[in-house]
Amino acid sequence: MYTRRSSRSLRAGGILLAAALLTSACSAGASTNAATSAADVALAPLPRSTPAALAPYYGHKARWRGCGVPGFECATLKVPLDYDRTGDGDVRLAVSRKKATGPGKHLGSLFVNPGGPGGSAVGYLQAYAGIGYPAAVRARYDMVAVDPRGVARSEPVKCLDGRAMDTYTQTDVTPDDGRETTELVDAYKKFAEGCGAHSAKLLRHVSTVETARDMDIVRAALGDRKLNYVGASYGTFLGATYAGLFPGRSGRLVLDGAMDPSLSARRLNFDQTAGFETAFQSFAKDCVQQPDCPLGTKTTTTARAGQKLRAFFAELDAHPVPTGDADRRSLGEALATTGVIAAMYDESSWAQLREALGSAMKEKDGAGLLVLADSYYARGADGHYSNLMSANAAVNCLDLPPAYDSPEEVEKAVPAFEKASSVFGEGLAWASLNCAYWPVGPTGEPHRIKAKGAAPIVVVGTTRDPATPYRWARALATQLSSGRLLTYDGDGHTAYGRGSTCIDSAIDAYLLRGTPPVDGKRCS
């Protein structure tokens, strides 16, 4: 799956790991062209009363302490590892808060989640949301974040160390023969075995449903009657799941860059492939108008630009270029593709991508694309990776059945993926295989979320979003009984806080006054 870790993407709130390279975007098993047969399944709400076994957890109160970050407080709360077997132990969740600054009536807590799965909500709060959200919102709400179970500060899932991750991220995901196919399968297996060895107990309990139930315990610990929430990308799936389980406790929910929970992983991955192709075409159309574009000139078609990029990837597959990396990593096809994908999340990265491509294609210097790839993978200069990719795979492979069960199935699907994206299709098809080797079976399935009885829920979709295609937002808004679709006609992943006054004012009005936008409102 692909993710985006630049400061701009953090500001926008969008982290969704796309179905590419060596981590799965989502998972499940319907055909690439048909809607899942599980669309008849709907997420059922939980009973309104608190089960006796959970009463001790709901009785906890947060004990705040300093975080080492000025203006923010931190706390740790316990939730059950297994909601059906509360005697099996607990998970410790990291919670952070920045109290409302005033003036104006206090509106309670506003939970934020940047997506992933695997993105640190606490990190996002402290780096951006707690200081970068509109002043009027921060004045009225306590800004709150919880790292989901298995993520960052909340007992993180662990799979591979830095050196092993370096090898993993450089594995060829467009195998040319049986030997390379075996190498790719072995890489998936080694990653899965590492997760099973280091996080065996937790690995069975990092589903989105369990994380949504955790949020309700945190809500109670903070003394809020209802949960107010802004979630981006995968965070929309988490927020919608909360609304489906607890419609009566759902307050003002904003779901930006929405996912469609009714789709199988195969369909989700296929749709994302088309989404990245749309984003690339927007980039290419802009690129050829710039004097430093390495893909062509003003007379170059986007199709020709794509052909040139594919030829460059093929050249790197045979002959990687140096990067000057301290760990002696060269730029091969896998890392180069990741670097390009990373820049598709935000049009403000296009200039950086043009420069990086130019250096690699003309000067045989892969440093720029390696920087983009490392930002995607959350790899530090010291060679250490955050657990973003480990948590991402752990959640996705638990939430849905595998997209494909064998290399033979992927080989049959490659032509359809290449039709969806001539640039990225083959690699994205093979990237859909990794959950086939996961050490624990899935507990979820595709389903619709109605959340009947919930307050209005604002679902935001961007028309040329690469990672969460616009059709997903339309689908989720239709599924939700109280869904209101808000459309941003533009590029990039997610919309709130990315420069559209129309989008921002509509969401702020909802958060501050409870006035949702008219269903179907469009902004540019």
PDB file of N, CA and C in Angstrom, residues 58 111 236 253 258 283 324 484 517:
ATOM      1  N   TYR A  58     -15.010   1.457  31.285  1.00  0.00           N
ATOM      2  CA  TYR A  58     -15.773   2.682  31.097  1.00  0.00           C
ATOM      3  C   TYR A  58     -15.740   3.578  32.337  1.00  0.00           C
ATOM      4  N   PHE A 111     -11.965  14.576  18.472  1.00  0.00           N
ATOM      5  CA  PHE A 111     -10.978  13.555  18.153  1.00  0.00           C
ATOM      6  C   PHE A 111     -10.519  13.731  16.702  1.00  0.00           C
ATOM      7  N   THR A 236     -11.586   7.736   7.877  1.00  0.00           N
ATOM      8  CA  THR A 236     -13.022   7.794   7.566  1.00  0.00           C
ATOM      9  C   THR A 236     -13.672   6.437   7.802  1.00  0.00           C
ATOM     10  N   LEU A 253     -19.417  14.395  13.062  1.00  0.00           N
ATOM     11  CA  LEU A 253     -18.396  13.571  12.421  1.00  0.00           C
ATOM     12  C   LEU A 253     -18.105  14.088  11.017  1.00  0.00           C
ATOM     13  N   ALA A 258     -12.987   9.755   1.797  1.00  0.00           N
ATOM     14  CA  ALA A 258     -13.724   8.619   2.349  1.00  0.00           C
ATOM     15  C   ALA A 258     -13.431   7.300   1.661  1.00  0.00           C
ATOM     16  N   PHE A 283      -0.714  15.123 -13.002  1.00  0.00           N
ATOM     17  CA  PHE A 283       0.682  15.533 -12.847  1.00  0.00           C
ATOM     18  C   PHE A 283       1.347  15.695 -14.205  1.00  0.00           C
ATOM     19  N   GLY A 324      23.848   7.927  -3.308  1.00  0.00           N
ATOM     20  CA  GLY A 324      24.683   8.562  -2.294  1.00  0.00           C
ATOM     21  C   GLY A 324      24.237   8.245  -0.886  1.00  0.00           C
ATOM     22  N   ARG A 484     -24.012  13.327   4.447  1.00  0.00           N
ATOM     23  CA  ARG A 484     -24.084  14.534   3.619  1.00  0.00           C
ATOM     24  C   ARG A 484     -22.799  14.611   2.798  1.00  0.00           C
ATOM     25  N   PRO A 517     -23.356  20.975   5.712  1.00  0.00           N
ATOM     26  CA  PRO A 517     -23.589  21.511   4.365  1.00  0.00           C
ATOM     27  C   PRO A 517     -24.756  20.803   3.708  1.00  0.00           C
TER      28      PRO A 517
END
